Tab-separated table of C-alpha atoms in Angstrom:
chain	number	residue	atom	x	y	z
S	1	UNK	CA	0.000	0.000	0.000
S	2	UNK	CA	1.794	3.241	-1.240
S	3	UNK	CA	1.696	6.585	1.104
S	4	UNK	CA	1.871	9.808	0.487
S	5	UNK	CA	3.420	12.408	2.562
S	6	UNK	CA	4.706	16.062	1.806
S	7	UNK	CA	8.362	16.902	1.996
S	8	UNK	CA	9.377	20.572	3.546
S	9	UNK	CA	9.270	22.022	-0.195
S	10	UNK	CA	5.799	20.179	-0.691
S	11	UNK	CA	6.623	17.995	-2.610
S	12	UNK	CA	5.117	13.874	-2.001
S	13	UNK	CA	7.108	11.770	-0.962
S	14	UNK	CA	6.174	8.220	-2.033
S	15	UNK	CA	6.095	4.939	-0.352
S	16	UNK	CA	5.263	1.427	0.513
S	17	UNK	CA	3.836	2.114	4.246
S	18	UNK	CA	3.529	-1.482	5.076
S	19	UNK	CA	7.353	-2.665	3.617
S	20	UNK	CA	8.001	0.795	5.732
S	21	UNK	CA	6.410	-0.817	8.742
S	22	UNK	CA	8.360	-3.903	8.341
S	23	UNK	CA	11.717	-2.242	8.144
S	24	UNK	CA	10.967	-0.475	11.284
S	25	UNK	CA	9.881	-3.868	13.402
S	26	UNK	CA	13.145	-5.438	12.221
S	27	UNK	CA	15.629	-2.391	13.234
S	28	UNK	CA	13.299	-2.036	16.557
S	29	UNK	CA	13.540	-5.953	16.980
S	30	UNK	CA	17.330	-6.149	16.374
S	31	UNK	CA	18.564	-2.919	18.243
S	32	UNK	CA	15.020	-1.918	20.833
S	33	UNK	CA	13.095	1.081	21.166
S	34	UNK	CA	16.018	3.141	22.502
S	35	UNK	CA	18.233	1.459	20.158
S	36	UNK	CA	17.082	3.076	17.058
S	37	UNK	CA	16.671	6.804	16.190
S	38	UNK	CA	14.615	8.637	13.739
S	39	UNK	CA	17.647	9.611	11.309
S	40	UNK	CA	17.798	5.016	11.208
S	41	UNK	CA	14.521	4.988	10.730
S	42	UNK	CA	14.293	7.647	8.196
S	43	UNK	CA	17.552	6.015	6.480
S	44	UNK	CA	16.807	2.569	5.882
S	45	UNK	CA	12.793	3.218	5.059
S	46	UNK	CA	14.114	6.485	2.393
S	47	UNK	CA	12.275	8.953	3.665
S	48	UNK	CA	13.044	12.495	4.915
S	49	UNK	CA	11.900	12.888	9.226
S	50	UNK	CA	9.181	15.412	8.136
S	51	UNK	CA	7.497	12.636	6.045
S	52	UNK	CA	7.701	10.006	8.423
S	53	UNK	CA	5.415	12.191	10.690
S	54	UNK	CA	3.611	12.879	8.483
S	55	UNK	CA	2.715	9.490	8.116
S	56	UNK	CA	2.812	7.697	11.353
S	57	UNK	CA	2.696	10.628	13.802
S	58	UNK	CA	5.848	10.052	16.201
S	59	UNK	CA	8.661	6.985	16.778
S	60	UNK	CA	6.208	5.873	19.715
S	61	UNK	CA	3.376	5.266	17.413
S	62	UNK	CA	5.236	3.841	14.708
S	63	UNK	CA	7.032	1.838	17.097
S	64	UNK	CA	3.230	0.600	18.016
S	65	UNK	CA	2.428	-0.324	14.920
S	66	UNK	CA	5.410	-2.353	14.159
S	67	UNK	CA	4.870	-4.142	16.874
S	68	UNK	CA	1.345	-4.832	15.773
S	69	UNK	CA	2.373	-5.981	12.559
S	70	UNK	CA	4.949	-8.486	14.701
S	71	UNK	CA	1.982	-9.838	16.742
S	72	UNK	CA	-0.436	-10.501	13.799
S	73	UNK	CA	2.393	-12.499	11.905
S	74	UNK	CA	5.876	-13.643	13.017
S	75	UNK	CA	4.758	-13.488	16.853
S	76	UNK	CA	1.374	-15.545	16.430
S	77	UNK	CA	0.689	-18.975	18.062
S	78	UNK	CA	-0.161	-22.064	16.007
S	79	UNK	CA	-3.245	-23.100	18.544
S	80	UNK	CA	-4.314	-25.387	16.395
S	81	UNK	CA	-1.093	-27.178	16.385
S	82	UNK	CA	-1.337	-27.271	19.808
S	83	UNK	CA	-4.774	-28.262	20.125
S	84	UNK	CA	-3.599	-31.675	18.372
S	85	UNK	CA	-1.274	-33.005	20.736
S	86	UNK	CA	-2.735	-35.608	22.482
S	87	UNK	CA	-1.450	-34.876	25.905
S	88	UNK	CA	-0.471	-32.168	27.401
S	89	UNK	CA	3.168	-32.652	27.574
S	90	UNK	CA	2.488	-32.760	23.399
S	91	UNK	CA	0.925	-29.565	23.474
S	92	UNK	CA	3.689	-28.002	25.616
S	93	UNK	CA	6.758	-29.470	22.927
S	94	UNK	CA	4.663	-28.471	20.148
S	95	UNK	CA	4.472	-24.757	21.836
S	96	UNK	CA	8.237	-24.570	23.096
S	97	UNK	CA	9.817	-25.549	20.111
S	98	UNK	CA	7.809	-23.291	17.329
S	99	UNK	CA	9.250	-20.840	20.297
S	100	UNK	CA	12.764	-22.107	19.524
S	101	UNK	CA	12.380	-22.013	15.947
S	102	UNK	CA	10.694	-18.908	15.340
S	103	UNK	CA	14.004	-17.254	17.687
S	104	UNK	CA	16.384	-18.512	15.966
S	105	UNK	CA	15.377	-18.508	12.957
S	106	UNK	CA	18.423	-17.461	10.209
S	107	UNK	CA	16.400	-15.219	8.329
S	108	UNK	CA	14.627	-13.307	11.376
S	109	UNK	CA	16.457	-11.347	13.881
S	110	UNK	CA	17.210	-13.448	17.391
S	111	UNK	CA	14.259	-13.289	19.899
S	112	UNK	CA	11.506	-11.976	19.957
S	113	UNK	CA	10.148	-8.632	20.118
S	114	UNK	CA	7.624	-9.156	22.502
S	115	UNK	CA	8.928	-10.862	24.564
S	116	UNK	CA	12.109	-9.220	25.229
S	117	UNK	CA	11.206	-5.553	24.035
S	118	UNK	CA	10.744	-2.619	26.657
S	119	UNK	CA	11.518	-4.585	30.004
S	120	UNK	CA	14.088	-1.715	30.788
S	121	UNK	CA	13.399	1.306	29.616
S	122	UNK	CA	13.685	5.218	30.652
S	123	UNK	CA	10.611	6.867	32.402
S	124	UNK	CA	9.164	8.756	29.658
S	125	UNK	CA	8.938	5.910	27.454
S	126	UNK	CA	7.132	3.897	30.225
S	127	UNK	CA	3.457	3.718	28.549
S	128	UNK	CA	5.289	1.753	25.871
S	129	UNK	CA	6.667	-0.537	28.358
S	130	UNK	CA	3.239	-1.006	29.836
S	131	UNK	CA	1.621	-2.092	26.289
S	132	UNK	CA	4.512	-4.547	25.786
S	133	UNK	CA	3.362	-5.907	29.382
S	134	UNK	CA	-0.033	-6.644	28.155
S	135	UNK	CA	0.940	-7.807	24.991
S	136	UNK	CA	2.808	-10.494	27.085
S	137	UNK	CA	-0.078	-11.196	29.648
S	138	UNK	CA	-2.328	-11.611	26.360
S	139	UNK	CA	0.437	-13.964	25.178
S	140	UNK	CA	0.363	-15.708	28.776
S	141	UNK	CA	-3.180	-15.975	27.805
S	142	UNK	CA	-3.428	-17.152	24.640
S	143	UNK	CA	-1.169	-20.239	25.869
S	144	UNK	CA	-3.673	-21.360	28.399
S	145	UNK	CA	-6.740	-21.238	25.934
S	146	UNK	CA	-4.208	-23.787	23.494
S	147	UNK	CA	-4.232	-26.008	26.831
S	148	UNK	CA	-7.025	-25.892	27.951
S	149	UNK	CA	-8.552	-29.343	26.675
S	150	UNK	CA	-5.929	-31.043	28.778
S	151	UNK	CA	-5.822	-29.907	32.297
S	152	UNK	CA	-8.170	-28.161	34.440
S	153	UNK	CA	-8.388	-23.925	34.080
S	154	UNK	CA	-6.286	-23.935	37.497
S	155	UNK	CA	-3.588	-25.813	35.969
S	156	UNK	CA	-3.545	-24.558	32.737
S	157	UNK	CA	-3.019	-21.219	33.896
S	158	UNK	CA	-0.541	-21.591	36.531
S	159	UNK	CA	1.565	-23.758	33.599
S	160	UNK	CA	0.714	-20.897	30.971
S	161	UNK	CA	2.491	-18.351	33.335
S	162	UNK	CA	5.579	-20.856	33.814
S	163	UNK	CA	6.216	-21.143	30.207
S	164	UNK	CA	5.738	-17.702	29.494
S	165	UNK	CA	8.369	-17.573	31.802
S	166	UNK	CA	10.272	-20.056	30.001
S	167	UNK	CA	9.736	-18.682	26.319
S	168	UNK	CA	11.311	-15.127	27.635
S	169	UNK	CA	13.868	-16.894	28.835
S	170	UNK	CA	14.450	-18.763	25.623
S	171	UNK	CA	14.509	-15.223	23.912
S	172	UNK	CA	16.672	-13.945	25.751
S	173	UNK	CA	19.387	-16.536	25.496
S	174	UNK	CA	18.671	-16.682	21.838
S	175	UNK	CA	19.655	-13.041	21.534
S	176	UNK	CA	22.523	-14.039	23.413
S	177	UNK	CA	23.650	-16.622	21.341
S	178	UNK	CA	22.579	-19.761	22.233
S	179	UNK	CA	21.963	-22.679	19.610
S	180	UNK	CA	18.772	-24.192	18.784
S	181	UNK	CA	20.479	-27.456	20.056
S	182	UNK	CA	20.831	-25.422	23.520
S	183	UNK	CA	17.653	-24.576	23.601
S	184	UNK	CA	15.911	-27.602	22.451
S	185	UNK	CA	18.196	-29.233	25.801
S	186	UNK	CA	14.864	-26.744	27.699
S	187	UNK	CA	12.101	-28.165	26.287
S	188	UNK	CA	13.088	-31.411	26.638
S	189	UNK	CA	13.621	-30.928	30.515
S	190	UNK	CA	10.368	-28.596	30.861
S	191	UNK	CA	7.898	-31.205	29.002
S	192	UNK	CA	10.061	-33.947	31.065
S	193	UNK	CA	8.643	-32.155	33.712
S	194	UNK	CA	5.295	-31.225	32.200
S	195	UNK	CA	4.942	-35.261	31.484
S	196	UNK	CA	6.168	-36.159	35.617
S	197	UNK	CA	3.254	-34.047	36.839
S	198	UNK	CA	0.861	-35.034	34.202
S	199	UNK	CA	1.022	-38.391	33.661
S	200	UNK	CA	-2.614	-39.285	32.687
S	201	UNK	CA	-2.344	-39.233	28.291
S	202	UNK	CA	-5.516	-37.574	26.506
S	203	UNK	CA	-7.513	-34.041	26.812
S	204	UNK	CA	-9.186	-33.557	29.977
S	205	UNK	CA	-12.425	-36.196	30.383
């Protein structure tokens, strides 16, 4: 979809506004919020910083959108994936390790940008840290509805919030450097774990 904003002499300034939007998750996802400034963003999308105003109002709400644009897409879950297992300690490999793949992932930048984006951050940027905190509870809650048919709503939430837990973790060391044959060493010992206190196979009777 092609925009069209007015440089300082008036003159348009054409361009894609969603391949903008996805230039500006990827530098926010590889370097953060703080990370990146207008004059990168303005650089790598080709527009002057009047323009991208123009268009998208401020970093904070383009920033927003991008972020958006990362939930509806590369930061989804695959319920229905996870709906097939047929335990629950299937459902929680089939959850951890699209998490591992999706983070390290050669062509995507390491992590993810939910999950690690805007836990530090300076005061004036904190209403940005408190939408990525409830992007992150709605993620915590979109992994208990995928389990639900297998435990109980008590369990399945208390287990949603651990791996949470354990997928910002994952994205974290991913960022840092870590393998997918590190990380694949987690899952194995959390759905070890998930299968100890679970034992019974099928969805919830």
């Amino acid at each position: 979809m092609e925009s069209k904003a007015k440089s300082r002499g008036g003159r348009p300034w054409s361009f894609d506004r969603q391949k903008a939007v996805e230039t500006a998750m990827r530098l926010f996802w590889r370097h953060g919020y703080e990370g990146v400034s207008i004059g990168d963003l303005t650089t790598e999308i080709g527009i002057a910083p009047p323009s991208l105003y123009a268009a998208f109002g401020s970093k904070a709400d383009l920033y927003r959108e991008a972020v958006a644009r990362y939930e509806q897409t590369l930061g989804c879950l695959d319920v229905a994936s996870i709906k097939s297992g047929g335990a629950l300690a299937d459902a929680v490999r089939v959850l951890l390790e699209g998490a591992v793949r999706a983070v390290t992932d050669p062509h995507r930048e390491r992590g993810c940008l939910i999950s690690s984006g805007m836990v530090a951050c300076h005061p004036e940027h904190a209403p940005l840290a408190r939408d990525a905190a409830t992007r992150r509870d709605a993620m915590r809650e979109r992994i208990a509805e995928a389990l639900q048919p297998f435990a109980r709503v008590d369990e399945v939430q208390r287990l949603a919030r651990h791996l949470a837990a354990v997928m910002q973790g994952i994205s974290i060391q991913a960022r840092d450097g870590c393998e997918l044959a590190e990380l694949q060493e987690i899952v194995e010992d959390v759905v070890a774990g998930v299968a100890a206190r679970f034992p019974k196979d099928g969805r919830k009777q």
